[in-house]
Coordinates of C-alpha atoms and ligand atoms in Angstrom, one line a residue:
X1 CA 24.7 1.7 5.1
X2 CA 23.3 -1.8 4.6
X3 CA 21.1 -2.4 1.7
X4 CA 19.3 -5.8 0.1
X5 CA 20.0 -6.1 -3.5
X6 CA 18.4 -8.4 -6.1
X7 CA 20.6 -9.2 -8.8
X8 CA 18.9 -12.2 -10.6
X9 CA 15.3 -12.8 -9.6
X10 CA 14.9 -15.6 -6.7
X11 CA 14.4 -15.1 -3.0
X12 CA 17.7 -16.9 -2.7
X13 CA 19.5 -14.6 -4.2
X14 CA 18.5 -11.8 -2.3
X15 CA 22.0 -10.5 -0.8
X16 CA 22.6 -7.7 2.3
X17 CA 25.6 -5.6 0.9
X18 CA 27.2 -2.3 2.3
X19 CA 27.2 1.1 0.7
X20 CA 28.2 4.6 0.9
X21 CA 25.4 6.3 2.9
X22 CA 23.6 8.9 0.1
X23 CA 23.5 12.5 0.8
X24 CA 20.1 14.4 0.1
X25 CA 20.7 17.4 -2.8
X26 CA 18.2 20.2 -2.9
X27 CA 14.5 19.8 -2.6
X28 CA 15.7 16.3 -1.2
X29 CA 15.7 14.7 2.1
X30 CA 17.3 11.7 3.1
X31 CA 15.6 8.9 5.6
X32 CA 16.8 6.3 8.1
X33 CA 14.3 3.7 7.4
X34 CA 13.2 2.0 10.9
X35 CA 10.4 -0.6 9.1
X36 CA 9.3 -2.2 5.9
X37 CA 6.2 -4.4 5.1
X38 CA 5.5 -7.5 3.1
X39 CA 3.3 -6.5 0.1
X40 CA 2.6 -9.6 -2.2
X41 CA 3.6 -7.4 -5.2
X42 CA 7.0 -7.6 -3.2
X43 CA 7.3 -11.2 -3.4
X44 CA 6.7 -11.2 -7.3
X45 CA 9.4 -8.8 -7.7
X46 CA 12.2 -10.4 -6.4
X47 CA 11.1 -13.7 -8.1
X48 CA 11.1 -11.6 -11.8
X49 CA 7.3 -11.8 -12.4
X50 CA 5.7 -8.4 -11.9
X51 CA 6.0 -7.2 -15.5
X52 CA 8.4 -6.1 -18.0
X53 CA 9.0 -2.8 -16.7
X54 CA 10.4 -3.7 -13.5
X55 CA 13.9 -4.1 -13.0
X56 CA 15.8 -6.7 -12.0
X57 CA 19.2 -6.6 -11.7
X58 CA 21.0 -4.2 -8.7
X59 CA 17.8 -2.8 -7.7
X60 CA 16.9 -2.7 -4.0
X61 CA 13.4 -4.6 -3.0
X62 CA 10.1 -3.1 -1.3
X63 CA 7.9 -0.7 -1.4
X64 CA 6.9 0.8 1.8
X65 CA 8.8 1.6 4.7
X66 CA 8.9 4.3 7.6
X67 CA 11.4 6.1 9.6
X68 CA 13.0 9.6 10.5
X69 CA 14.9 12.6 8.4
X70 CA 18.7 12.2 9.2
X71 CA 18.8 15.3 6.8
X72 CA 17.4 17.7 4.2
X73 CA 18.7 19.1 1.4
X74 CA 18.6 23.0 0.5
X75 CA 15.4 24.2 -0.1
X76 CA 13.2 22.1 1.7
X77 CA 10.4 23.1 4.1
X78 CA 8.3 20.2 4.4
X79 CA 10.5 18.4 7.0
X80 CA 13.3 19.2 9.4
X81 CA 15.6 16.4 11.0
X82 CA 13.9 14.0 13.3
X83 CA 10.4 14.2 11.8
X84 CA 9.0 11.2 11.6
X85 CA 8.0 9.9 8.1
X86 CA 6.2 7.3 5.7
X87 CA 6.8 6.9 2.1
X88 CA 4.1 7.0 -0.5
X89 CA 4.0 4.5 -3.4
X90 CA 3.9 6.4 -6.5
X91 CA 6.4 8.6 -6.0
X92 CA 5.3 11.0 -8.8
X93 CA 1.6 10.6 -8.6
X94 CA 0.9 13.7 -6.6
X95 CA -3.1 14.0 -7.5
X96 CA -5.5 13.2 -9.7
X97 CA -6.0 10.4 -12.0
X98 CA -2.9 8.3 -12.9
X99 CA -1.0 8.9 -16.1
X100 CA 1.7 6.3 -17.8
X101 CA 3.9 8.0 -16.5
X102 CA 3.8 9.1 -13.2
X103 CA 2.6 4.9 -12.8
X104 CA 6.3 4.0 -13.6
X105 CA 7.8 6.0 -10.4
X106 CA 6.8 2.8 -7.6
X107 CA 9.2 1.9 -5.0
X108 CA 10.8 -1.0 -5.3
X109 CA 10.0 -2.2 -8.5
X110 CA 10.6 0.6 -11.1
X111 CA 12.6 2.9 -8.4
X112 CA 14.8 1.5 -5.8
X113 CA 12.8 0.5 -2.7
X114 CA 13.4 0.9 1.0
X115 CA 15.2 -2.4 2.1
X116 CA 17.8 -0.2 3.0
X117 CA 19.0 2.0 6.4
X118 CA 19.3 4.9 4.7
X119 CA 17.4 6.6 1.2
X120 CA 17.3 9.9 -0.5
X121 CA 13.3 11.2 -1.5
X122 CA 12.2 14.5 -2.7
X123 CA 10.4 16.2 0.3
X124 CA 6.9 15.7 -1.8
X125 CA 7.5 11.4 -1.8
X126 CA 6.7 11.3 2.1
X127 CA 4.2 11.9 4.6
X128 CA 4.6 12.5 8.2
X129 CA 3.7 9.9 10.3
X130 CA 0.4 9.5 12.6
X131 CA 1.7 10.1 15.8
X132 CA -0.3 7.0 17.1
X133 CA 1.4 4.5 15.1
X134 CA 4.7 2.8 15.3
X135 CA 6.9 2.7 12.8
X136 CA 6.1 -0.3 11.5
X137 CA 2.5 0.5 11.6
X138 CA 3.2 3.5 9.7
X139 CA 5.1 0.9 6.7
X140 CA 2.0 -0.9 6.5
X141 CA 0.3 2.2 4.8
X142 CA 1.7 3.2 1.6
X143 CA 0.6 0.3 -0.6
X144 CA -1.8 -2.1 0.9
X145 CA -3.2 0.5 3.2
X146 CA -4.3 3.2 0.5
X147 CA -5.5 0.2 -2.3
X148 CA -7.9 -0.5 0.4
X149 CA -8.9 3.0 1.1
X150 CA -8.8 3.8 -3.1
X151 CA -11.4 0.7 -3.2
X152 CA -13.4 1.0 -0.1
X153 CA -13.6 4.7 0.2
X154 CA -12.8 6.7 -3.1
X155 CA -13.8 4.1 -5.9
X156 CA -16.4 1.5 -3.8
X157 CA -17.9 4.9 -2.2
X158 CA -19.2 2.4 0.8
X159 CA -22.0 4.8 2.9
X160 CA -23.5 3.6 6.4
X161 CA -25.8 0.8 6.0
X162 CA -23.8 -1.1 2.8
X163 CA -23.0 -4.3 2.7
X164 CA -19.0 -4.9 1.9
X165 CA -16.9 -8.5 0.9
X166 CA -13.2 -8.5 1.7
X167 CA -11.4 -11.8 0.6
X168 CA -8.7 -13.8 3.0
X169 CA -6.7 -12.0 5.3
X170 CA -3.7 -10.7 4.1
X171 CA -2.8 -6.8 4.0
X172 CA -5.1 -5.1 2.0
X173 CA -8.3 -7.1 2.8
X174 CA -7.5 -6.6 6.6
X175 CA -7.2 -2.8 5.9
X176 CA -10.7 -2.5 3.6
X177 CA -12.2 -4.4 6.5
X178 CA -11.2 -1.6 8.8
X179 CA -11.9 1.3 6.6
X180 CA -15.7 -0.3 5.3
X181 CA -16.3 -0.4 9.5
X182 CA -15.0 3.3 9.6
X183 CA -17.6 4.3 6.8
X184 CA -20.3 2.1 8.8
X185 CA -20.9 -0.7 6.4
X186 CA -21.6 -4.0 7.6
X187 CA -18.8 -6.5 6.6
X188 CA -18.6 -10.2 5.6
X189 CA -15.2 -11.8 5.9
X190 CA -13.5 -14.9 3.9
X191 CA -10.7 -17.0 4.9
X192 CA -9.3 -20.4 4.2
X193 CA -8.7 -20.3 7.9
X194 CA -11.2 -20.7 11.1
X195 CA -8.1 -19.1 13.6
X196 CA -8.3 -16.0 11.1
X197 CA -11.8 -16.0 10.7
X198 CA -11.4 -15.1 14.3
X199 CA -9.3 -13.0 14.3
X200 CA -10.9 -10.7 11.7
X201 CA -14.3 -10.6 13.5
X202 CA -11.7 -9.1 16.2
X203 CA -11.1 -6.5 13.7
X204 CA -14.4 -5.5 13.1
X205 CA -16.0 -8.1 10.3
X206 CA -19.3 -8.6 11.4
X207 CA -20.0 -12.3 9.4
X208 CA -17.1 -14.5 8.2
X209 CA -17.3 -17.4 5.9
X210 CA -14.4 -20.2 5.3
X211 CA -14.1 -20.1 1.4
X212 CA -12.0 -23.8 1.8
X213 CA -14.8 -25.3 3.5
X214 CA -17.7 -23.3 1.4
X215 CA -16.2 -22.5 -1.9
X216 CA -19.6 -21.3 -3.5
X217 CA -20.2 -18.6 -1.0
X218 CA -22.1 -16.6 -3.1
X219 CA -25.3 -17.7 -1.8
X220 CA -24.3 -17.5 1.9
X221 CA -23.0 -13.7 1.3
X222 CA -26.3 -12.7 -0.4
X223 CA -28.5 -14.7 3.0
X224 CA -27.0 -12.1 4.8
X225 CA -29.4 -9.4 3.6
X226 CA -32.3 -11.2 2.3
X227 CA -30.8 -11.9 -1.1
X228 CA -30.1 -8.2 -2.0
X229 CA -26.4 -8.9 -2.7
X230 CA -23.3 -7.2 -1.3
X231 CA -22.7 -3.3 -2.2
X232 CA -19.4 -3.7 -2.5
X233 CA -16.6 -6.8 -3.2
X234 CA -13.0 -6.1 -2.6
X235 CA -11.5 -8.7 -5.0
X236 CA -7.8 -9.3 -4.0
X237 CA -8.2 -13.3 -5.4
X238 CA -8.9 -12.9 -9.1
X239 CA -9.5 -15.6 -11.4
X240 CA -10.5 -18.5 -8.7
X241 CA -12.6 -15.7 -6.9
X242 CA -14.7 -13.5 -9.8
X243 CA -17.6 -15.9 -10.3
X244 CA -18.7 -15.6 -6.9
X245 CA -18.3 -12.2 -6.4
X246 CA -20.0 -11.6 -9.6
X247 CA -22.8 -13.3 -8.2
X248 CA -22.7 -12.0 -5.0
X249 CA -22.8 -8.4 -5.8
X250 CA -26.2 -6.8 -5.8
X251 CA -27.5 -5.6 -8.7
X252 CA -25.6 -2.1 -9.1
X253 CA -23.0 -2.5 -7.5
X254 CA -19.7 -2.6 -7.4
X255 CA -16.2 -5.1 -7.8
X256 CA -13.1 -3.5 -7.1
X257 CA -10.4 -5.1 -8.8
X258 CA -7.1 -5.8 -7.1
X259 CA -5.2 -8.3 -7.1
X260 CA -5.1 -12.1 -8.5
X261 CA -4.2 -14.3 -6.5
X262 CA -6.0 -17.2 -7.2
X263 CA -5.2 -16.8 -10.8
X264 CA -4.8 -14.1 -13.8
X265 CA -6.7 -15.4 -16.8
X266 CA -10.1 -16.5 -16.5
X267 CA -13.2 -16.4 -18.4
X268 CA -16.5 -15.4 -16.9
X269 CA -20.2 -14.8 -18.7
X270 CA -20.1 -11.1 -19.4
X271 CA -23.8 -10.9 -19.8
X272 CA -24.3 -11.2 -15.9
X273 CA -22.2 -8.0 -15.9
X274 CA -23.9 -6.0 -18.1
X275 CA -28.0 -7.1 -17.3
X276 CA -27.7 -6.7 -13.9
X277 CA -25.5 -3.6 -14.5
X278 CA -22.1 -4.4 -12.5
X279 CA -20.0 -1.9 -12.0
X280 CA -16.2 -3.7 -12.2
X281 CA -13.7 -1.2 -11.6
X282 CA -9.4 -1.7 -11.7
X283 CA -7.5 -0.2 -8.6
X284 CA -4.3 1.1 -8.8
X285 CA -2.8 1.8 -5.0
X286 CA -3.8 5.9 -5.4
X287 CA -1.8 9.5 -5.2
X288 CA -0.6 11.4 -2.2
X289 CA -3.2 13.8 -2.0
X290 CA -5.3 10.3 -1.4
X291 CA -2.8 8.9 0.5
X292 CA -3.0 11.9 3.4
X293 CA -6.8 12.4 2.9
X294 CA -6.2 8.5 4.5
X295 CA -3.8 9.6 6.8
X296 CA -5.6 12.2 8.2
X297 CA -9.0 9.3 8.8
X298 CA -6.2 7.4 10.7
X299 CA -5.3 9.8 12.8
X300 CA -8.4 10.7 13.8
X301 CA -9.5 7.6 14.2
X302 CA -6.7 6.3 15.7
X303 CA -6.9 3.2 13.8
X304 CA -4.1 0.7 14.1
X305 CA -3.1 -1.7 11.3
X306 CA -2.9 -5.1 11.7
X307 CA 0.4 -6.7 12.1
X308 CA 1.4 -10.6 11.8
X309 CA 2.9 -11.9 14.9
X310 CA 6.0 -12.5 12.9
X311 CA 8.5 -9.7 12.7
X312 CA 11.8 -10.4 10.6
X313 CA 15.3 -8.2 10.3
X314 CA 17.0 -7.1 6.9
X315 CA 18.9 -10.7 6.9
X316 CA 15.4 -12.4 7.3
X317 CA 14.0 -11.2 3.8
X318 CA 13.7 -14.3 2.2
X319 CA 12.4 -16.1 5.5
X320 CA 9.3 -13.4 5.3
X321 CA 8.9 -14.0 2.1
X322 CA 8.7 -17.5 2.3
X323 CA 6.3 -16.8 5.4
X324 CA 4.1 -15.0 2.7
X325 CA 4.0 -17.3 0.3
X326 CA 3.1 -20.0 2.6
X327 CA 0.0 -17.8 3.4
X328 CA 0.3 -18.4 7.2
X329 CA 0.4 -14.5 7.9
X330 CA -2.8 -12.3 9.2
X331 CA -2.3 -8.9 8.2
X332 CA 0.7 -7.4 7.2
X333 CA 4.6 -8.9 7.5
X334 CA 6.8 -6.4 9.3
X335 CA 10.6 -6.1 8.5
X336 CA 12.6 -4.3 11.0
X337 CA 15.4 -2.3 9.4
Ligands
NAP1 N1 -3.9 -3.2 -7.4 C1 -3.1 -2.7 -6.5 O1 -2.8 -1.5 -6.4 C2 -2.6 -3.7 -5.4 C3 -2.1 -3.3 -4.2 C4 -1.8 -4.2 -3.3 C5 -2.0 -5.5 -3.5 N2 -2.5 -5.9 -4.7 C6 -2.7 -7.3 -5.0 O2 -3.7 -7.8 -4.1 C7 -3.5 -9.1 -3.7 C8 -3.4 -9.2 -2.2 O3 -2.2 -8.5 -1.8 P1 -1.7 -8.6 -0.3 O4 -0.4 -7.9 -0.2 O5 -2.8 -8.2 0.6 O6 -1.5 -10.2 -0.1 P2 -1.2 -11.0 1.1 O7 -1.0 -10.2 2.4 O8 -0.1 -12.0 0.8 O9 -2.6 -11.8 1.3 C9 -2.7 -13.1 1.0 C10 -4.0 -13.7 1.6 O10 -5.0 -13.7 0.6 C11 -5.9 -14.8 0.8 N3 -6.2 -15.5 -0.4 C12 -5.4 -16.2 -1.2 N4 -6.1 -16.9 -2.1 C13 -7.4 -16.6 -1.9 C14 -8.6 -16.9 -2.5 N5 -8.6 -17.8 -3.6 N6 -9.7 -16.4 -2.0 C15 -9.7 -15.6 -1.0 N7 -8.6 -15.2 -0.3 C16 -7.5 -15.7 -0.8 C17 -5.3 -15.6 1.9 O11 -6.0 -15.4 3.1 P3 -6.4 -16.5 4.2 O12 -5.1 -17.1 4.6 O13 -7.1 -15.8 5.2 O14 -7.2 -17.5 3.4 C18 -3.8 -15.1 2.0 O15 -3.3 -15.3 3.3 C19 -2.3 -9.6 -4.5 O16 -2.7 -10.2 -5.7 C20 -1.5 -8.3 -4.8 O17 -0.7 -8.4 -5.9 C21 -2.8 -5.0 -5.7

């Protein structure tokens, strides 16, 4: 089988090798991977900067990716060859809330990832596929996908008539705008990009903002219901982001922490927090048992992900990444395996 390996961190020294193809033991089942997708946290990876737990030498790169059983191992009854199949992020968070441990089992960053034709799971590390979706629609669920379900459904708890902020236009605002429209919020969109901005009112945001061309857009996102304030912010920019959505929340309600993209360390006046009772709240991807209580909302919705117009092979990976980090994408970065 082919597989990319990282052996010192740097998109140029991402390599396509061969290797024996794996067998599945029992309770296992092994995968021919058909897709991957881009996540940001992807991109940190192979450049060495997502922590001091991930590893960095021989380790194979992304974390999600769909395909098909080629095989199971003895004892399994989840699966039988030829299902189709997604892998979930946390491999050993099943249910429940997180615990240090069962956060150290992610794919491709702790645990091998799926730039690779072939990989072993355990039966209880996938999902079956929507039957809707491609397979590259199915690899843009695991990580990006369920963050923005954890956020807009199971932590933000959006209800019809709320008022929801997604920021930019990348894979997990793109989802939280599709899963806040599913709950019946009303949604207001950012982007540093007027072609996107129309694009994501194509997906469903109702009122979209340029954040290059209005960068205090606080007041703007509060006009849109009489100064009452947005219900819910799903904050994927971080430190260059925070001050406005701290003042753009109503009073009550709720930031969903994600991801920092405009920045990691930042300081902010706490006391607008607490006196007007802010609720700011870390997400962490989520389990399986959230992971298929999403699925399941897909499927019956038949909700599609959105997919850049760009698609990339195995050999492509640094030319996708590069594509991310130039920030020209709309939704999520497909790699076909
Ligand atoms: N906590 C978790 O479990 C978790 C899971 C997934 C991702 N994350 C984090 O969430 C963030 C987003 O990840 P992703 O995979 O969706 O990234 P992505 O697809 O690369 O999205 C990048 C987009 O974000 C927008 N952006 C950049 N700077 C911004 C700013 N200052 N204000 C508003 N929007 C901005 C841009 O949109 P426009 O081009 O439209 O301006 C850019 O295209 C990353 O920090 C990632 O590490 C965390």
């Amino acid at each position: 089988m082919r597989v990319v390996i990282v052996n010192e961190p740097g998109l140029e020294n991402l390599a396509v090798v061969e290797r024996p193809d794996p067998e599945p033991g029992p309770g296992e089942v092994l995968v021919r991977l058909r897709a991957a997708t881009l996540n940001y946290r992807d991109l940190l990876t192979v450049e060495g900067g997502y922590g001091s737990k991930q590893r960095t030498v021989d380790f194979i790169p992304l974390s999600d990716g769909a395909g098909d059983i080629a095989a199971v191992g003895e004892g399994v009854t989840r699966f039988k060859p030829g299902d189709r199949v997604v892998g979930n992020f946390f491999q050993e968070w099943l249910a429940g809330e997180p615990t240090q441990k069962n956060l150290q089992s992610g794919l491709g960053g702790v645990l091998d990832g799926v730039a690779s034709e072939l990989r072993v799971f355990p039966e209880y590390g996938l999902s079956p596929t929507p039957g809707h979706l491609t397979d590259a629609e199915a690899a843009a669920l695991p990580c990006a996908g369920l963050t923005a379900w954890s956020a807009v459904i199971d932590q933000g708890r959006t209800t019809p008539g709320d008022l929801v902020l997604t920021q930019g236009t990348g894979g997990v605002s793109t989802f939280a705008v599709q899963f806040a429209k599913l709950a019946g919020a009303t949604v207001v969109a950012t982007s540093s990009s007027n072609e996107k901005l129309e694009r994501v009112r194509a997906l469903g945001a109702d009122h979209t903002i340029n954040y290059a061309e209005t960068p205090e857009w606080a007041r703007p996102v509060r006009d849109i219901n009489g100064g009452r304030g947005v219900d819910l912010v799903v904050e994927v920019g971080g430190a260059g982001t925070l001050e406005q959505s701290i003042k753009a929340v109503r009073p009550g309600g709720t930031i969903c922490l994600i991801g920092v993209l405009s920045g990691a360390n930042h300081e902010f006046r706490l006391p607008l927090v607490v006196t007007r009772k802010i609720r700011l709240e870390g997400v962490t991807c989520g389990s399986l048992e959230q992971f298929e209580a999403m699925l399941r909302a897909i499927d019956q919705h038949k909700l599609r992900p959105a997919l850049d117009d760009r698609v990339f092979g195995l050999e492509e990976l640094p030319a996708a990444f590069a594509h991310m980090r130039d920030g020209r994408h709309f939704g999520k970065i497909v790699v076909e395996i």
